[in-house]
Tab-separated table of C-alpha atoms in Angstrom:
chain	number	residue	atom	x	y	z
A	1	UNK	CA	-7.123	-17.722	24.074
A	2	UNK	CA	-5.214	-16.490	21.042
A	3	UNK	CA	-3.007	-13.466	21.542
A	4	UNK	CA	-2.580	-10.820	18.885
A	5	UNK	CA	-0.335	-7.807	18.823
A	6	UNK	CA	-2.043	-4.633	17.564
A	7	UNK	CA	0.223	-2.061	15.991
A	8	UNK	CA	-2.049	0.912	15.418
A	9	UNK	CA	-5.642	1.938	14.864
A	10	UNK	CA	-6.710	4.230	12.014
A	11	UNK	CA	-5.268	7.464	10.715
A	12	UNK	CA	-5.273	9.908	13.611
A	13	UNK	CA	-4.170	7.524	16.331
A	14	UNK	CA	-0.686	6.574	17.460
A	15	UNK	CA	0.044	3.195	19.033
A	16	UNK	CA	3.074	1.099	19.821
A	17	UNK	CA	4.113	-2.435	19.054
A	18	UNK	CA	2.846	-4.122	22.185
A	19	UNK	CA	4.759	-7.316	21.463
A	20	UNK	CA	8.085	-5.606	20.944
A	21	UNK	CA	10.082	-3.081	22.955
A	22	UNK	CA	7.596	-0.194	22.913
A	23	UNK	CA	10.094	2.505	22.072
A	24	UNK	CA	9.137	5.207	19.588
A	25	UNK	CA	5.508	5.068	18.363
A	26	UNK	CA	4.652	4.385	14.745
A	27	UNK	CA	2.040	6.386	12.854
A	28	UNK	CA	-0.013	4.786	10.140
A	29	UNK	CA	-3.558	4.953	8.837
A	30	UNK	CA	-4.443	1.271	9.146
A	31	UNK	CA	-5.059	-1.406	11.711
A	32	UNK	CA	-2.124	-3.843	11.729
A	33	UNK	CA	-1.812	-6.895	13.958
A	34	UNK	CA	0.328	-10.001	14.346
A	35	UNK	CA	-0.391	-13.355	15.979
A	36	UNK	CA	2.185	-15.326	17.919
A	37	UNK	CA	0.383	-18.669	17.646
A	38	UNK	CA	0.725	-18.756	13.864
A	39	UNK	CA	4.390	-17.941	13.453
A	40	UNK	CA	4.316	-14.309	14.520
A	41	UNK	CA	3.474	-13.116	11.015
A	42	UNK	CA	0.918	-10.593	9.836
A	43	UNK	CA	-2.617	-11.562	10.855
A	44	UNK	CA	-4.502	-8.420	9.805
A	45	UNK	CA	-3.906	-5.383	7.629
A	46	UNK	CA	-7.119	-3.399	7.507
A	47	UNK	CA	-8.138	-0.058	6.004
A	48	UNK	CA	-10.425	2.223	8.070
A	49	UNK	CA	-13.186	1.554	5.528
A	50	UNK	CA	-14.148	-1.878	6.817
A	51	UNK	CA	-15.599	-2.930	3.463
A	52	UNK	CA	-12.257	-2.454	1.722
A	53	UNK	CA	-10.157	-5.504	0.818
A	54	UNK	CA	-7.897	-6.542	3.690
A	55	UNK	CA	-5.107	-8.959	4.506
A	56	UNK	CA	-6.384	-11.623	6.902
A	57	UNK	CA	-3.230	-13.683	7.446
A	58	UNK	CA	0.227	-14.591	6.219
A	59	UNK	CA	2.167	-17.844	6.042
A	60	UNK	CA	5.349	-19.299	4.572
A	61	UNK	CA	4.841	-22.973	3.828
A	62	UNK	CA	5.192	-26.058	1.676
A	63	UNK	CA	2.492	-28.694	1.321
A	64	UNK	CA	3.690	-30.960	-1.466
A	65	UNK	CA	6.832	-32.379	-3.022
A	66	UNK	CA	9.613	-30.425	-1.326
A	67	UNK	CA	10.127	-32.598	1.746
A	68	UNK	CA	8.586	-35.881	0.641
A	69	UNK	CA	7.707	-36.446	-3.017
A	70	UNK	CA	4.011	-36.982	-3.721
A	71	UNK	CA	3.053	-36.457	-0.075
A	72	UNK	CA	0.630	-33.695	0.909
A	73	UNK	CA	1.332	-32.246	4.347
A	74	UNK	CA	1.398	-28.595	5.406
A	75	UNK	CA	4.783	-27.701	6.889
A	76	UNK	CA	5.185	-24.027	7.569
A	77	UNK	CA	5.185	-20.964	9.756
A	78	UNK	CA	1.597	-21.750	10.797
A	79	UNK	CA	3.020	-24.410	13.118
A	80	UNK	CA	5.706	-22.212	14.705
A	81	UNK	CA	4.453	-21.476	18.230
A	82	UNK	CA	7.527	-19.691	19.595
A	83	UNK	CA	8.718	-17.167	17.015
A	84	UNK	CA	11.449	-14.737	17.964
A	85	UNK	CA	10.278	-11.134	17.757
A	86	UNK	CA	12.613	-8.149	18.017
A	87	UNK	CA	12.582	-4.457	17.266
A	88	UNK	CA	15.283	-2.242	15.806
A	89	UNK	CA	15.538	1.454	15.066
A	90	UNK	CA	17.913	2.582	12.324
A	91	UNK	CA	18.212	6.084	10.850
A	92	UNK	CA	14.967	7.034	12.547
A	93	UNK	CA	13.023	4.141	11.028
A	94	UNK	CA	11.453	1.354	13.059
A	95	UNK	CA	11.777	-2.287	12.060
A	96	UNK	CA	10.043	-5.320	13.545
A	97	UNK	CA	11.749	-8.652	12.867
A	98	UNK	CA	10.018	-12.026	13.181
A	99	UNK	CA	12.050	-15.239	12.999
A	100	UNK	CA	11.078	-18.886	13.151
A	101	UNK	CA	11.236	-22.272	11.459
A	102	UNK	CA	8.905	-24.074	9.083
A	103	UNK	CA	7.453	-26.895	11.183
A	104	UNK	CA	5.036	-29.789	10.781
A	105	UNK	CA	1.839	-30.148	12.780
A	106	UNK	CA	3.788	-31.838	15.576
A	107	UNK	CA	6.110	-28.863	15.887
A	108	UNK	CA	9.097	-30.556	14.273
A	109	UNK	CA	11.322	-28.317	12.091
A	110	UNK	CA	11.986	-29.313	8.486
A	111	UNK	CA	15.317	-27.558	7.922
A	112	UNK	CA	14.086	-24.192	6.628
A	113	UNK	CA	14.203	-20.983	8.677
A	114	UNK	CA	12.317	-17.775	7.931
A	115	UNK	CA	13.002	-14.162	8.793
A	116	UNK	CA	10.581	-11.340	7.992
A	117	UNK	CA	11.632	-7.730	8.505
A	118	UNK	CA	8.745	-5.243	8.600
A	119	UNK	CA	9.223	-1.542	7.946
A	120	UNK	CA	6.235	0.686	8.635
A	121	UNK	CA	5.595	3.897	6.743
A	122	UNK	CA	2.568	6.148	6.680
A	123	UNK	CA	1.310	4.796	3.375
A	124	UNK	CA	2.831	1.319	3.043
A	125	UNK	CA	4.236	-1.710	4.821
A	126	UNK	CA	7.476	-3.104	3.374
A	127	UNK	CA	8.374	-6.703	4.174
A	128	UNK	CA	11.689	-8.393	3.474
A	129	UNK	CA	11.187	-12.170	3.575
A	130	UNK	CA	14.190	-14.501	3.836
A	131	UNK	CA	14.111	-18.286	3.681
A	132	UNK	CA	17.340	-19.993	4.808
A	133	UNK	CA	18.329	-23.644	4.457
A	134	UNK	CA	19.618	-25.380	7.587
A	135	UNK	CA	20.471	-28.496	5.575
A	136	UNK	CA	20.878	-29.495	1.956
A	137	UNK	CA	17.789	-29.770	-0.239
A	138	UNK	CA	18.285	-31.452	-3.579
A	139	UNK	CA	15.845	-31.663	-6.478
A	140	UNK	CA	13.246	-29.363	-4.926
A	141	UNK	CA	10.196	-29.739	-7.126
A	142	UNK	CA	6.807	-29.110	-5.588
A	143	UNK	CA	5.243	-26.186	-3.764
A	144	UNK	CA	6.922	-23.634	-1.474
A	145	UNK	CA	5.591	-20.106	-1.091
A	146	UNK	CA	4.854	-17.010	0.911
A	147	UNK	CA	1.105	-16.481	1.051
A	148	UNK	CA	-1.012	-13.479	2.012
A	149	UNK	CA	-4.678	-14.256	2.614
A	150	UNK	CA	-7.253	-11.610	1.747
A	151	UNK	CA	-10.973	-10.976	2.109
A	152	UNK	CA	-13.486	-8.398	0.913
A	153	UNK	CA	-12.521	-8.368	-2.779
A	154	UNK	CA	-14.682	-8.685	-5.879
A	155	UNK	CA	-12.046	-7.913	-8.529
A	156	UNK	CA	-8.379	-8.646	-9.180
A	157	UNK	CA	-5.770	-6.787	-11.188
A	158	UNK	CA	-2.167	-7.092	-12.338
A	159	UNK	CA	0.299	-4.943	-14.230
A	160	UNK	CA	1.853	-7.259	-16.814
A	161	UNK	CA	4.332	-6.913	-19.643
A	162	UNK	CA	1.312	-6.604	-21.963
A	163	UNK	CA	-0.372	-3.941	-19.836
A	164	UNK	CA	-2.919	-3.793	-17.021
A	165	UNK	CA	-5.347	-6.674	-16.522
A	166	UNK	CA	-8.600	-6.228	-14.576
A	167	UNK	CA	-11.350	-8.791	-14.030
A	168	UNK	CA	-14.174	-9.720	-11.705
A	169	UNK	CA	-13.658	-12.691	-9.404
A	170	UNK	CA	-16.268	-15.007	-10.869
A	171	UNK	CA	-14.817	-18.468	-10.233
A	172	UNK	CA	-12.892	-20.441	-7.643
A	173	UNK	CA	-9.260	-20.982	-8.578
A	174	UNK	CA	-6.153	-19.256	-9.844
A	175	UNK	CA	-7.379	-16.125	-11.568
A	176	UNK	CA	-3.908	-14.745	-12.375
A	177	UNK	CA	-0.446	-16.289	-12.741
A	178	UNK	CA	2.790	-14.556	-13.651
A	179	UNK	CA	3.952	-17.855	-15.138
A	180	UNK	CA	1.346	-17.253	-17.871
A	181	UNK	CA	1.290	-13.436	-17.896
A	182	UNK	CA	4.671	-12.121	-16.672
A	183	UNK	CA	4.518	-9.065	-14.460
A	184	UNK	CA	5.816	-5.768	-15.767
A	185	UNK	CA	9.493	-5.602	-14.797
A	186	UNK	CA	9.177	-1.839	-14.153
A	187	UNK	CA	6.006	-2.140	-12.085
A	188	UNK	CA	5.503	-5.732	-10.841
A	189	UNK	CA	2.208	-4.983	-9.139
A	190	UNK	CA	-0.913	-7.046	-8.521
A	191	UNK	CA	-3.765	-7.085	-6.060
A	192	UNK	CA	-7.466	-7.139	-5.361
A	193	UNK	CA	-10.169	-4.504	-5.177
A	194	UNK	CA	-13.742	-3.768	-4.157
A	195	UNK	CA	-15.449	-1.311	-6.535
A	196	UNK	CA	-18.213	-0.809	-3.967
A	197	UNK	CA	-15.753	1.127	-1.836
A	198	UNK	CA	-13.490	2.099	-4.721
A	199	UNK	CA	-10.463	0.779	-2.846
A	200	UNK	CA	-7.674	-1.604	-3.857
A	201	UNK	CA	-5.134	-3.622	-1.889
A	202	UNK	CA	-1.813	-3.507	-3.755
A	203	UNK	CA	1.184	-5.829	-3.547
A	204	UNK	CA	4.343	-4.730	-5.343
A	205	UNK	CA	7.299	-7.071	-5.762
A	206	UNK	CA	10.328	-4.892	-5.067
A	207	UNK	CA	13.091	-7.484	-5.317
A	208	UNK	CA	13.832	-11.206	-5.483
A	209	UNK	CA	17.186	-12.890	-4.864
A	210	UNK	CA	18.613	-14.873	-6.506
A	211	UNK	CA	17.240	-13.601	-9.796
A	212	UNK	CA	14.553	-15.826	-11.296
A	213	UNK	CA	14.143	-17.499	-7.901
A	214	UNK	CA	10.345	-17.279	-8.051
A	215	UNK	CA	8.540	-19.930	-10.078
A	216	UNK	CA	5.247	-18.085	-10.013
A	217	UNK	CA	3.323	-15.184	-8.491
A	218	UNK	CA	-0.390	-15.817	-8.499
A	219	UNK	CA	-3.789	-14.926	-7.089
A	220	UNK	CA	-6.103	-17.705	-5.969
A	221	UNK	CA	-9.615	-16.403	-5.302
A	222	UNK	CA	-13.242	-17.381	-5.010
A	223	UNK	CA	-16.527	-15.515	-5.567
A	224	UNK	CA	-17.043	-15.062	-1.809
A	225	UNK	CA	-14.297	-12.423	-1.973
A	226	UNK	CA	-11.583	-14.320	-0.152
A	227	UNK	CA	-8.400	-15.955	-1.374
A	228	UNK	CA	-4.646	-15.525	-1.350
A	229	UNK	CA	-1.765	-13.825	-3.121
A	230	UNK	CA	1.141	-16.255	-3.459
A	231	UNK	CA	4.818	-15.648	-4.130
A	232	UNK	CA	5.967	-19.168	-4.953
A	233	UNK	CA	9.622	-20.104	-4.994
A	234	UNK	CA	8.492	-23.554	-6.103
A	235	UNK	CA	5.269	-24.226	-7.989
A	236	UNK	CA	6.135	-27.468	-9.745
A	237	UNK	CA	7.632	-25.616	-12.693
A	238	UNK	CA	11.396	-25.647	-12.138
A	239	UNK	CA	13.574	-28.037	-10.152
A	240	UNK	CA	15.601	-26.136	-7.577
A	241	UNK	CA	18.315	-26.861	-5.057
A	242	UNK	CA	19.350	-25.291	-1.759
A	243	UNK	CA	22.542	-26.019	0.122
A	244	UNK	CA	22.945	-25.446	3.833
A	245	UNK	CA	23.291	-21.706	4.412
A	246	UNK	CA	21.652	-20.716	1.110
A	247	UNK	CA	19.069	-17.925	1.303
A	248	UNK	CA	16.159	-16.958	-0.913
A	249	UNK	CA	14.895	-13.423	-0.441
A	250	UNK	CA	11.895	-11.445	-1.589
A	251	UNK	CA	10.947	-7.872	-0.775
A	252	UNK	CA	7.361	-6.676	-1.145
A	253	UNK	CA	5.281	-3.649	-0.248
A	254	UNK	CA	1.617	-3.574	0.724
A	255	UNK	CA	-0.555	-0.507	0.389
A	256	UNK	CA	-4.078	0.711	-0.288
A	257	UNK	CA	-5.212	3.136	-2.971
A	258	UNK	CA	-8.350	4.200	-4.753
A	259	UNK	CA	-9.167	2.308	-7.939
A	260	UNK	CA	-9.292	5.510	-9.953
A	261	UNK	CA	-5.697	6.222	-8.910
A	262	UNK	CA	-4.357	2.724	-9.452
A	263	UNK	CA	-2.806	3.248	-12.857
A	264	UNK	CA	-1.518	6.632	-11.720
A	265	UNK	CA	0.532	4.744	-9.071
A	266	UNK	CA	2.667	3.487	-11.934
């Protein structure tokens, strides 16, 4: 039986992090849960309106080129069965920290560690994602990314250097890529929406270190309303290198808003 940790349920309720130390409660307006059996990362981020777009999972993984050229094999947080989970309180704010290793299907680590720090606010979840090399990686050319799965969307959007883009999800594939349409440096925001409910799920890229460390940020979707938002350190575009101890970091925020307020968020 799979075990999930439920953070909180809807706007008026207060719950605690059942998987952590259960100190001070956190208030939020969404249902948030995590699953130990898939690396301890986010398994659900859901708005009270159940027909709104929602996050249905998160993973950090590589499936091609990074570990063995021209070989397809998923190696990632999905295969981490014993993540380390801890809780910290600093300046009155609560943080939940999940740590593990990217592993193959046999549970063998590949030499890359991950650390995700979650900060919970009333209207957003901020996640700081760190990938750390435990050995040297030379000529990294392939695919390596943080992925957030979603469901319940019929449209996508992105704030680019040329302005806002909006479109229906009418085909299966990559519907947006920052490699083709760079995100606005002042508001690097993208996401998915459901006009039926008038609600949008927003991801904002707050920071990336080192600079230019992301090959691509893209949305892969299909007409059933599901898909993923990817922040790809490697997407076959640039050849990268990591030495033991090197870290790549990204910071993102997740939130919900009404479609008619989306541009006003800027």
